[in-house]
PDB file of C-alpha atoms and ligand atoms in Angstrom:
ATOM      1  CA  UNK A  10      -1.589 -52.728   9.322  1.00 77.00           C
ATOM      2  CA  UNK A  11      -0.010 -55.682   7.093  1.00 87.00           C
ATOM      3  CA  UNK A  12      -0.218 -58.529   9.836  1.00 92.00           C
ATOM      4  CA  UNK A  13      -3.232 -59.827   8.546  1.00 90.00           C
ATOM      5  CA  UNK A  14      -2.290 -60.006   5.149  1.00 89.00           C
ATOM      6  CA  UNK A  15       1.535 -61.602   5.943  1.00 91.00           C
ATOM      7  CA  UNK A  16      -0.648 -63.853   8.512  1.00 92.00           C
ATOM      8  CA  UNK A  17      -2.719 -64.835   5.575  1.00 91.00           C
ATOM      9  CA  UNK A  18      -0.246 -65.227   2.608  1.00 94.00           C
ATOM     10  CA  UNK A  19       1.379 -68.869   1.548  1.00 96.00           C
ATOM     11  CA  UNK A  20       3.111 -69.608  -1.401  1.00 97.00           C
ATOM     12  CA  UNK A  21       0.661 -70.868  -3.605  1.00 97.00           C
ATOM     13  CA  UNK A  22       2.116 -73.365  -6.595  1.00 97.00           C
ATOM     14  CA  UNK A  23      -1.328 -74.314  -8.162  1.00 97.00           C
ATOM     15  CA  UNK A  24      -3.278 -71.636 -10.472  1.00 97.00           C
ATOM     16  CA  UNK A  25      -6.185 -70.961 -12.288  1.00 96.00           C
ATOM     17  CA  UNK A  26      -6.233 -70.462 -15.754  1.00 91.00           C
ATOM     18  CA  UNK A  27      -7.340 -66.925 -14.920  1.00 94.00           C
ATOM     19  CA  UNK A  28      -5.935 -64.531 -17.060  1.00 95.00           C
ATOM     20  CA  UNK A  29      -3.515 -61.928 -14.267  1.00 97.00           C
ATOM     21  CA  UNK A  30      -4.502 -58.405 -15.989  1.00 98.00           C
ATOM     22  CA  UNK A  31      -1.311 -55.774 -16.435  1.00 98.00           C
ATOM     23  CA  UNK A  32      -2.954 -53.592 -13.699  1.00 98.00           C
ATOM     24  CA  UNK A  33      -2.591 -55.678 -11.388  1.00 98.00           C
ATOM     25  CA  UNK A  34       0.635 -56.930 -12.023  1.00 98.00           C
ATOM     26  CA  UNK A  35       1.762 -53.370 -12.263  1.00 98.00           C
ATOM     27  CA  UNK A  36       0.791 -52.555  -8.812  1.00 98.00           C
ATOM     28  CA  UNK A  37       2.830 -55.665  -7.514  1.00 98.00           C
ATOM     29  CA  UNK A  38       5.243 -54.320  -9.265  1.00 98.00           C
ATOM     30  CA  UNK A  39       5.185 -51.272  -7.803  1.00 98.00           C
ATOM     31  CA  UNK A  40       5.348 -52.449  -4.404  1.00 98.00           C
ATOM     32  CA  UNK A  41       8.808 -53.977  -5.234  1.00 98.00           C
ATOM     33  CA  UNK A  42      10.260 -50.318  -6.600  1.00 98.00           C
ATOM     34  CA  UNK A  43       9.014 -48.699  -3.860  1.00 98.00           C
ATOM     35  CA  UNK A  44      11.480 -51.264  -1.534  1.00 98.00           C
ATOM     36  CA  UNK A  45      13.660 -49.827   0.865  1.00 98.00           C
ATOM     37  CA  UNK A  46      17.364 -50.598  -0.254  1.00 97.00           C
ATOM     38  CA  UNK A  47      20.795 -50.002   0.927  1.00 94.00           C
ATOM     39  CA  UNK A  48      21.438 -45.831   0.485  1.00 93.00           C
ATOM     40  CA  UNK A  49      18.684 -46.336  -1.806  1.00 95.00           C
ATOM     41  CA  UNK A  50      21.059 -48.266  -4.430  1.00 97.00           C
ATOM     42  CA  UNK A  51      18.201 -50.195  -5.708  1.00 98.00           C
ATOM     43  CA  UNK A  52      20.170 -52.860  -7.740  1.00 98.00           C
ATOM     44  CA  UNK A  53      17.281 -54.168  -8.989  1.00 98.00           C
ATOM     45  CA  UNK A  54      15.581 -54.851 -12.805  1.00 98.00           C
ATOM     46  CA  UNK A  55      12.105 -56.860 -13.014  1.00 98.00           C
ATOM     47  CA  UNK A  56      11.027 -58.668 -16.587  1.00 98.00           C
ATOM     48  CA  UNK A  57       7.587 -59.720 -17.070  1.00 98.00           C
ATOM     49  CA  UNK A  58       7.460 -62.993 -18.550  1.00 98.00           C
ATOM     50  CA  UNK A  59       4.190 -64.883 -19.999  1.00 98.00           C
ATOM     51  CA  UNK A  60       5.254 -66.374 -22.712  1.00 98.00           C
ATOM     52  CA  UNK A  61       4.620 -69.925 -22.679  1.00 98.00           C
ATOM     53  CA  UNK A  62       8.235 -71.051 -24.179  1.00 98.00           C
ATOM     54  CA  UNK A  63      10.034 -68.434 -22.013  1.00 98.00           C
ATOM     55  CA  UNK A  64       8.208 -69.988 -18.808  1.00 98.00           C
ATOM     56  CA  UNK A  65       9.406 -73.215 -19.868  1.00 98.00           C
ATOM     57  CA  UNK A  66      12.881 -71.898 -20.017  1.00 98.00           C
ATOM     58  CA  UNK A  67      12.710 -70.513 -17.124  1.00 98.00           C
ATOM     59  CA  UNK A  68      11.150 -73.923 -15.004  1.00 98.00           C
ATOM     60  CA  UNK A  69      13.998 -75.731 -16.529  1.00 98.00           C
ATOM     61  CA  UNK A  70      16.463 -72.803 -15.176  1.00 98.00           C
ATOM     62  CA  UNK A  71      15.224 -73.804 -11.716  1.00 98.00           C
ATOM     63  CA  UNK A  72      15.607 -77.692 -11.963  1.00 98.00           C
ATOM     64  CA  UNK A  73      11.915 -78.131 -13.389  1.00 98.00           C
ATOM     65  CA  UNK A  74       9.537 -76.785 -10.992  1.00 98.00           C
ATOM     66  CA  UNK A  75       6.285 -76.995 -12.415  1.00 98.00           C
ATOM     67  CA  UNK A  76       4.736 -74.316 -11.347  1.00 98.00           C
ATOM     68  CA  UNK A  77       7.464 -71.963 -12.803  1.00 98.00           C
ATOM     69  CA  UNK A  78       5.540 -73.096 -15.972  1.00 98.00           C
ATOM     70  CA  UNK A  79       2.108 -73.211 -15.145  1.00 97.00           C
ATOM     71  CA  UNK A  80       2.319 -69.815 -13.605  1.00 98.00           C
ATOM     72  CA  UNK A  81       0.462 -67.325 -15.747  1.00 98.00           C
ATOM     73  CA  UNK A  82       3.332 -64.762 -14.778  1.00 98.00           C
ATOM     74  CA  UNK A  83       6.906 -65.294 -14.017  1.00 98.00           C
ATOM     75  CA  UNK A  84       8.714 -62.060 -12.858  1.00 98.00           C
ATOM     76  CA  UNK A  85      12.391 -62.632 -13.261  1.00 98.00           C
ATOM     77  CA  UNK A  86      13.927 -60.307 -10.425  1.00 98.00           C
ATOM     78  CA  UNK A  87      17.560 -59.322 -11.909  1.00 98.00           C
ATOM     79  CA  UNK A  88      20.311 -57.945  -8.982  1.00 98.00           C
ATOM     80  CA  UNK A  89      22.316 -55.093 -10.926  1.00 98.00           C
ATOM     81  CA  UNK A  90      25.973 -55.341 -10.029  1.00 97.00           C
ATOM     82  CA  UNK A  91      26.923 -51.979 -11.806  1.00 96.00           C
ATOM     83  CA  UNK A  92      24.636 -49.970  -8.649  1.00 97.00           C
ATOM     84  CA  UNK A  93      28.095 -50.544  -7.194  1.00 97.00           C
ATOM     85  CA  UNK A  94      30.521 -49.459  -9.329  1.00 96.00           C
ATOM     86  CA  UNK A  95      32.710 -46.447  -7.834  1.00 94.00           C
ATOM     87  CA  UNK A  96      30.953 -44.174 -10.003  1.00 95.00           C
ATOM     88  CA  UNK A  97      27.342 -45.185  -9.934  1.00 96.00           C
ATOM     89  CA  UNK A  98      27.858 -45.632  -6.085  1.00 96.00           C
ATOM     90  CA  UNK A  99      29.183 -42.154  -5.634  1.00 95.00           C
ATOM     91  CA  UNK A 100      26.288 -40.189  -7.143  1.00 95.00           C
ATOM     92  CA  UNK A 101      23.897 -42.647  -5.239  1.00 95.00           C
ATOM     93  CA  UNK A 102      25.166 -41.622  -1.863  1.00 95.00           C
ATOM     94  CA  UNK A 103      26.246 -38.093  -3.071  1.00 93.00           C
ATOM     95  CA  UNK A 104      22.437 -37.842  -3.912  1.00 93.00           C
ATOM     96  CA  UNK A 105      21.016 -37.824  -0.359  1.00 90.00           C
ATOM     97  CA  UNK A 106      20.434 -35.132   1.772  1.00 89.00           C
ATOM     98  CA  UNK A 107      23.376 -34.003   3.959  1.00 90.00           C
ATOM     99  CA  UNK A 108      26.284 -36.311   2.696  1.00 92.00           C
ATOM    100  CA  UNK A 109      29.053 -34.539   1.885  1.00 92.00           C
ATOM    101  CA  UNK A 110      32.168 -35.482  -0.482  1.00 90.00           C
ATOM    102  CA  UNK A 111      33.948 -36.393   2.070  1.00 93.00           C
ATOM    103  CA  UNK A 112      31.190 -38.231   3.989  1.00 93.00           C
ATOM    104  CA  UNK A 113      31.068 -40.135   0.846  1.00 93.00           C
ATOM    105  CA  UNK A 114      34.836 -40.841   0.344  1.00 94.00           C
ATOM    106  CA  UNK A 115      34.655 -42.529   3.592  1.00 95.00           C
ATOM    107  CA  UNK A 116      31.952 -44.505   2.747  1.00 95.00           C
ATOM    108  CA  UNK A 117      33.501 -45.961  -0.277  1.00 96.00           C
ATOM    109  CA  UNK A 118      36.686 -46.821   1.186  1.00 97.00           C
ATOM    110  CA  UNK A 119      35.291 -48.734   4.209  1.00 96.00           C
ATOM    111  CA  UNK A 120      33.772 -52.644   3.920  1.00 95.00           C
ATOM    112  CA  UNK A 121      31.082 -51.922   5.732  1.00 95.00           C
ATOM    113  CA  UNK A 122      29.398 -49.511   3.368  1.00 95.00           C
ATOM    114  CA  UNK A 123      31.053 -50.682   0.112  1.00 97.00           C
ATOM    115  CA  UNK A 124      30.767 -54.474  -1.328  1.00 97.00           C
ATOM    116  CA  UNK A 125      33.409 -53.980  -3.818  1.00 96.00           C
ATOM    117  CA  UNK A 126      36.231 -53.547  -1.062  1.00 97.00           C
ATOM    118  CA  UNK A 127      35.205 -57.831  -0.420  1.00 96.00           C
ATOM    119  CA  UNK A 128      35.345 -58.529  -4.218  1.00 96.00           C
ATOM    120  CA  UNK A 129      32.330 -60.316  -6.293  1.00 95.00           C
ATOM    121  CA  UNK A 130      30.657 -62.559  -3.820  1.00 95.00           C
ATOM    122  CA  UNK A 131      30.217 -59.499  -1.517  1.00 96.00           C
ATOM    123  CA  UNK A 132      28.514 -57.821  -4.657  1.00 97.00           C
ATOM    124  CA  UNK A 133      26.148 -60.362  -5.170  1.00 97.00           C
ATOM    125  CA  UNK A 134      25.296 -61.256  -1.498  1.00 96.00           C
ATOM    126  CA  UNK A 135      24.468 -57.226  -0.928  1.00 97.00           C
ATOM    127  CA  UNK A 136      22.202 -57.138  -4.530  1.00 98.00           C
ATOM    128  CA  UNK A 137      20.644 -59.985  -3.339  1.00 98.00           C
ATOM    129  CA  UNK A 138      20.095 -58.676   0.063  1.00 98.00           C
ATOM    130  CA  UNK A 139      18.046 -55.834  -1.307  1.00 98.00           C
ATOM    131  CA  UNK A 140      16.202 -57.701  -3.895  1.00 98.00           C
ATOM    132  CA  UNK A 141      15.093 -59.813  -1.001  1.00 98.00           C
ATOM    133  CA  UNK A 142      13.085 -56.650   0.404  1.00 98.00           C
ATOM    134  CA  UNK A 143      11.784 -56.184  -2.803  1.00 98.00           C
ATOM    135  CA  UNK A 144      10.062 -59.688  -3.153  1.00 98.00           C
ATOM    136  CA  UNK A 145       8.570 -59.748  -0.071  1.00 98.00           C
ATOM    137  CA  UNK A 146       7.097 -56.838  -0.622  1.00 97.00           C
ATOM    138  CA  UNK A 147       5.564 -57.710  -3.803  1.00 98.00           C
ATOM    139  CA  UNK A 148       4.392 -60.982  -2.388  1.00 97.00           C
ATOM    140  CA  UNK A 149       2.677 -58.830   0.093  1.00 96.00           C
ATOM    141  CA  UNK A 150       0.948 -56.650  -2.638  1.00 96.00           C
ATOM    142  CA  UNK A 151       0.231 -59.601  -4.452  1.00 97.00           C
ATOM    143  CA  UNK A 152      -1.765 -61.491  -1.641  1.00 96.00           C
ATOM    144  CA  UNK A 153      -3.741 -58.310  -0.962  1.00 95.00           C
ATOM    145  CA  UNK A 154      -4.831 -57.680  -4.479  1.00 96.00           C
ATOM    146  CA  UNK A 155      -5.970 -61.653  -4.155  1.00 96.00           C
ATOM    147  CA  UNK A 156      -2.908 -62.982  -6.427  1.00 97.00           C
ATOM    148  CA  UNK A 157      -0.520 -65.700  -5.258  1.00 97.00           C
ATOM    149  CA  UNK A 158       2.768 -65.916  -5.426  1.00 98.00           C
ATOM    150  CA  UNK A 159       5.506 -68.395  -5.551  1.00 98.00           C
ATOM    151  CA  UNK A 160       9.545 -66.985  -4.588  1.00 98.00           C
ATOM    152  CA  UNK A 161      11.633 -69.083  -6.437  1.00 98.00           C
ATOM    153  CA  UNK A 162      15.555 -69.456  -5.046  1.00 98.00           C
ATOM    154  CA  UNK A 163      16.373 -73.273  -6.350  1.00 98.00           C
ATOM    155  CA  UNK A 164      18.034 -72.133  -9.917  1.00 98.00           C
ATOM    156  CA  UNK A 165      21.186 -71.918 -11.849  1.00 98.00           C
ATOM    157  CA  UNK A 166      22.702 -68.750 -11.663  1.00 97.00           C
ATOM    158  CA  UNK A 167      26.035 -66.959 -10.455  1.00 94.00           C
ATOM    159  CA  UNK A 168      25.366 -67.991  -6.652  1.00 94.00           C
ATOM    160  CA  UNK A 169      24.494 -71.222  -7.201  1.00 96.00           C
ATOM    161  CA  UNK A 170      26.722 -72.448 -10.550  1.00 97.00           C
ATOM    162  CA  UNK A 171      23.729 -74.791 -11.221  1.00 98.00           C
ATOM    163  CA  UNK A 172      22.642 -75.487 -14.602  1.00 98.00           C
ATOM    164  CA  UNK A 173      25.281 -73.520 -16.226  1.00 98.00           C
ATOM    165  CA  UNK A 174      24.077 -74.516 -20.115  1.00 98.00           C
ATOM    166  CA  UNK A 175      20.109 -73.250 -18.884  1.00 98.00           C
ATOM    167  CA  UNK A 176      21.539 -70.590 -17.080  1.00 98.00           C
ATOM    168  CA  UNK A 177      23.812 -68.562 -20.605  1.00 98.00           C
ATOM    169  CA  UNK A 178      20.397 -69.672 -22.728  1.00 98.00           C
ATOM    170  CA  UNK A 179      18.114 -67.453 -20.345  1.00 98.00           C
ATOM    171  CA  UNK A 180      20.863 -64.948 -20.083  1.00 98.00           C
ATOM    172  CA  UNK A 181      20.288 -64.344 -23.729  1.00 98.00           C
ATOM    173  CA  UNK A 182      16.677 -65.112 -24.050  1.00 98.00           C
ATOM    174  CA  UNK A 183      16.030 -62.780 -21.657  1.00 98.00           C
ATOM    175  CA  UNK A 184      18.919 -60.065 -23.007  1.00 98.00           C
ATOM    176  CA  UNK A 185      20.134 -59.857 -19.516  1.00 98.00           C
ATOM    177  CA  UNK A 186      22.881 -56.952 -19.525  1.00 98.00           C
ATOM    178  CA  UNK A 187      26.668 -58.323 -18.920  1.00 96.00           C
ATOM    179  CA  UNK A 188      26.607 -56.577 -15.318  1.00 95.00           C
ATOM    180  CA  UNK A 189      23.596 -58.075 -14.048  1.00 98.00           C
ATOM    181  CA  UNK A 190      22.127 -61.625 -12.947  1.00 98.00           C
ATOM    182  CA  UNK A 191      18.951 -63.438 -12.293  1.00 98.00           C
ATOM    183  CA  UNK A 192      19.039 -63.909  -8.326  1.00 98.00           C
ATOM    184  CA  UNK A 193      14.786 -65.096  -8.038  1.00 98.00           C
ATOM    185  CA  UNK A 194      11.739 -65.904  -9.975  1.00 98.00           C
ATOM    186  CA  UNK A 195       8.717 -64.798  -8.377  1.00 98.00           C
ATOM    187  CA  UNK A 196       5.578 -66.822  -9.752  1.00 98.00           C
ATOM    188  CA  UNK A 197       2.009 -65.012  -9.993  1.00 98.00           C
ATOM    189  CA  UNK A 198      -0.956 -66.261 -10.831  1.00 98.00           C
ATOM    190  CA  UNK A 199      -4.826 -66.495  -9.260  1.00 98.00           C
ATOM    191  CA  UNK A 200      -4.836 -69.144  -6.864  1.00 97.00           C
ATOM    192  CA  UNK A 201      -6.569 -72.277  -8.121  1.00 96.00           C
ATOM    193  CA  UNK A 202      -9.514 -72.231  -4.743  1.00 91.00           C
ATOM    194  CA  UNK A 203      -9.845 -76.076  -5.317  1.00 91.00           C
ATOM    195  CA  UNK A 204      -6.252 -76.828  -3.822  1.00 86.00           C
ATOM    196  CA  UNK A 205      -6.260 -76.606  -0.003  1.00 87.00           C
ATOM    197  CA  UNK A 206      -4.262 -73.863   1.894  1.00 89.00           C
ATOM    198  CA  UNK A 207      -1.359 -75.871   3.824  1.00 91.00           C
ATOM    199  CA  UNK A 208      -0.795 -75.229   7.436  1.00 92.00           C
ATOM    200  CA  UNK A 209       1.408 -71.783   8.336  1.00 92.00           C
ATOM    201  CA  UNK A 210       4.154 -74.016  10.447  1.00 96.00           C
ATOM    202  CA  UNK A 211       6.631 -72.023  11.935  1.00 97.00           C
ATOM    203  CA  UNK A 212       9.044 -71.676  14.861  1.00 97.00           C
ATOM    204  CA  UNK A 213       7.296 -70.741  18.160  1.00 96.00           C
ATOM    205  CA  UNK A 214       7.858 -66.903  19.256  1.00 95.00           C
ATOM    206  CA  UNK A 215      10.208 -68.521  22.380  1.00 94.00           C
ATOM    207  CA  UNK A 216      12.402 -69.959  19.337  1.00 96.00           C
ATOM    208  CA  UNK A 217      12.757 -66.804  17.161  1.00 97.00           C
ATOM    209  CA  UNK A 218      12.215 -63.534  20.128  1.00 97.00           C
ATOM    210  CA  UNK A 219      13.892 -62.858  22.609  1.00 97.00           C
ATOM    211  CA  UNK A 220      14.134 -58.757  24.549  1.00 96.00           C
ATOM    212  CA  UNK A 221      17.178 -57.729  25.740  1.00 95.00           C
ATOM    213  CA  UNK A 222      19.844 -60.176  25.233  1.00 96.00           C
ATOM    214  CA  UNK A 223      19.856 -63.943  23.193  1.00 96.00           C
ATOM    215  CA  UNK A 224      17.581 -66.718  24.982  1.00 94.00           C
ATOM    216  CA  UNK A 225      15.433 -63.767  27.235  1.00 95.00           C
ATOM    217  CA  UNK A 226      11.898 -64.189  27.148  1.00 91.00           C
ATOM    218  CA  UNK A 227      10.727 -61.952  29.865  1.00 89.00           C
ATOM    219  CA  UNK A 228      10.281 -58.030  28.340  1.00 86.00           C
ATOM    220  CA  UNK A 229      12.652 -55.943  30.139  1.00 72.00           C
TER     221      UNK A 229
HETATM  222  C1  FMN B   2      14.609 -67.153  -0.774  1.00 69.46           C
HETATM  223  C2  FMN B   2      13.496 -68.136  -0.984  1.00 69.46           C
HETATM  224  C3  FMN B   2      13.646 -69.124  -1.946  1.00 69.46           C
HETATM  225  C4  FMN B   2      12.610 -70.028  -2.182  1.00 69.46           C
HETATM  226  N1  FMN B   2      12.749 -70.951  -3.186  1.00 69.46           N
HETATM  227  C5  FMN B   2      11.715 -71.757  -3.495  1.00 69.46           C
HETATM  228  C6  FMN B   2      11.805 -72.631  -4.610  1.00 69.46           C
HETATM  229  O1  FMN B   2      12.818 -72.713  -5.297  1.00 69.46           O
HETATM  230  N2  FMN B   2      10.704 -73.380  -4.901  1.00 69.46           N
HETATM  231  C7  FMN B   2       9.549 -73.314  -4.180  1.00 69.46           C
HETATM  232  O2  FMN B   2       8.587 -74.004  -4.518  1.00 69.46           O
HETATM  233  N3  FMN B   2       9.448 -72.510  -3.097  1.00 69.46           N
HETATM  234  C8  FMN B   2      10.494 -71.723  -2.742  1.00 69.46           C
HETATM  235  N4  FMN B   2      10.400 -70.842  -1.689  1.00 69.46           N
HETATM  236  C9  FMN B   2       9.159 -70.828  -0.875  1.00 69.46           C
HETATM  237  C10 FMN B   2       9.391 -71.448   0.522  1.00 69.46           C
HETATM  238  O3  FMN B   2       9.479 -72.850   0.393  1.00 69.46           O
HETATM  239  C11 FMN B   2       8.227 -71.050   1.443  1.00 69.46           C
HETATM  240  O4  FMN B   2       8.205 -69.641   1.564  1.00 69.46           O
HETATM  241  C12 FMN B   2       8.370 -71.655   2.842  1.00 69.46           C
HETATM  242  O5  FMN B   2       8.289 -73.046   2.794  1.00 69.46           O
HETATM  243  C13 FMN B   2       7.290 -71.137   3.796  1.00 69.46           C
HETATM  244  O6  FMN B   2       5.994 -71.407   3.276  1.00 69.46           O
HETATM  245  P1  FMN B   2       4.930 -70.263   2.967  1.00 69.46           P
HETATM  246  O7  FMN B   2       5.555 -69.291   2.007  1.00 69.46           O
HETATM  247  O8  FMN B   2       3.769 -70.998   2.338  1.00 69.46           O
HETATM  248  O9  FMN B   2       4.561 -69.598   4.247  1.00 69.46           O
HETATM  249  C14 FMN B   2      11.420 -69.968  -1.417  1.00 69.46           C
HETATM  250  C15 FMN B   2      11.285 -68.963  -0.452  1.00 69.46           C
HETATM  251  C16 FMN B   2      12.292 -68.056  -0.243  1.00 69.46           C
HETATM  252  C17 FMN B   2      12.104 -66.963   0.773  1.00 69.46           C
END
């Protein structure tokens, strides 16, 4: 039972000094290598960053957001192209229960189950797809363990071309492998309890919901 957390949880951009301790972020952490992912791929690679300098790098990276710098901790949530490659891929799906070889030899030659077949966009939209399972559940993890968190999309990086000079600086800063990219930030920090929690707006459950087929809104 989640709701009331997900209910609860905003994306807080104003922190406390107070200091995050490694437990805690460890358990967030946790959350996000637990995900779910695509035949369990998980394309992912998280780098804890506190380092005041680093954090600075890292708000410039996405345009200057300020609280990408006054976060205590940055996590900088790196998609893993090589989870695809033939090789990698094959012992991935070989590795669950009941595929056989030649379950997996169609499943490598058919779009729908293999990226590579669409070339490199298709590699990065499908990391990003299951990073994006990963950061929401740490965000949840966070927000129960009394942390907020930021997600943090508006950078330069290989699906936005933004920022290219910022974007080869934290690529070596950061030692990011040749293979991989950054695709998020996630900000953590305490909340700072003086700054007023905004308003949860969203679309009405008419808008979003419907049972059956598009535009129903009586449950069949
Ligand atoms: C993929 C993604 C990218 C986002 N990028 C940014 C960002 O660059 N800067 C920022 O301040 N918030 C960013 N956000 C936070 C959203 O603005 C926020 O989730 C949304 O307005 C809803 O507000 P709430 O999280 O407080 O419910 C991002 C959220 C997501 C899911």
């Amino acid at each position: 039972m989640v709701l009331k957390e997900i209910t609860r949880r905003f994306s807080v951009r104003n922190f406390s000094d107070k200091e995050l301790p490694d437990e805690i972020i460890k358990n967030i952490l946790e959350a996000g290598r637990l995900a779910p992912s695509w035949l369990n791929t998980q394309p992912w690679h998280f780098i804890v960053v506190k380092d005041p300098r680093n954090k600075s790098l890292l708000s410039q990276l996405t345009h200057g957001q300020p609280h990408v710098e006054s976060a205590p901790v940055v996590i900088i949530c790196c998609g893993d192209k090589d989870a695809w490659e033939e090789e990698i891929y094959r012992k991935t799906i070989e590795s669950k229960e009941g595929i056989t070889p030649e379950r997996a030899d169609m499943l490598l030659k058919s779009p729908a189950f293999n990226p590579k077949l669409k070339g490199d966009d298709a590699v990065t939209f499908r990391t990003l797809e299951q990073l994006t399972y990963a950061i929401a559940y740490m965000t949840v993890e966070a927000d129960t363990n009394g942390v907020g968190a930021c997600i943090i999309g508006g950078m330069g990086n290989e699906l936005t071309g933004s920022v290219p000079e910022v974007y080869d600086l934290a690529r070596k800063t950061f030692e990011i492998p040749e293979n991989s990219m950054i695709l998020t930030l996630l900000t953590l920090g305490y909340p700072d309890e003086s700054q007023q929690k905004p308003e949860k707006t969203r679309k009405s459950v008419d808008d979003v919901i419907s049972w059956g087929f598009y535009g129903n809104k009586v449950i069949k």
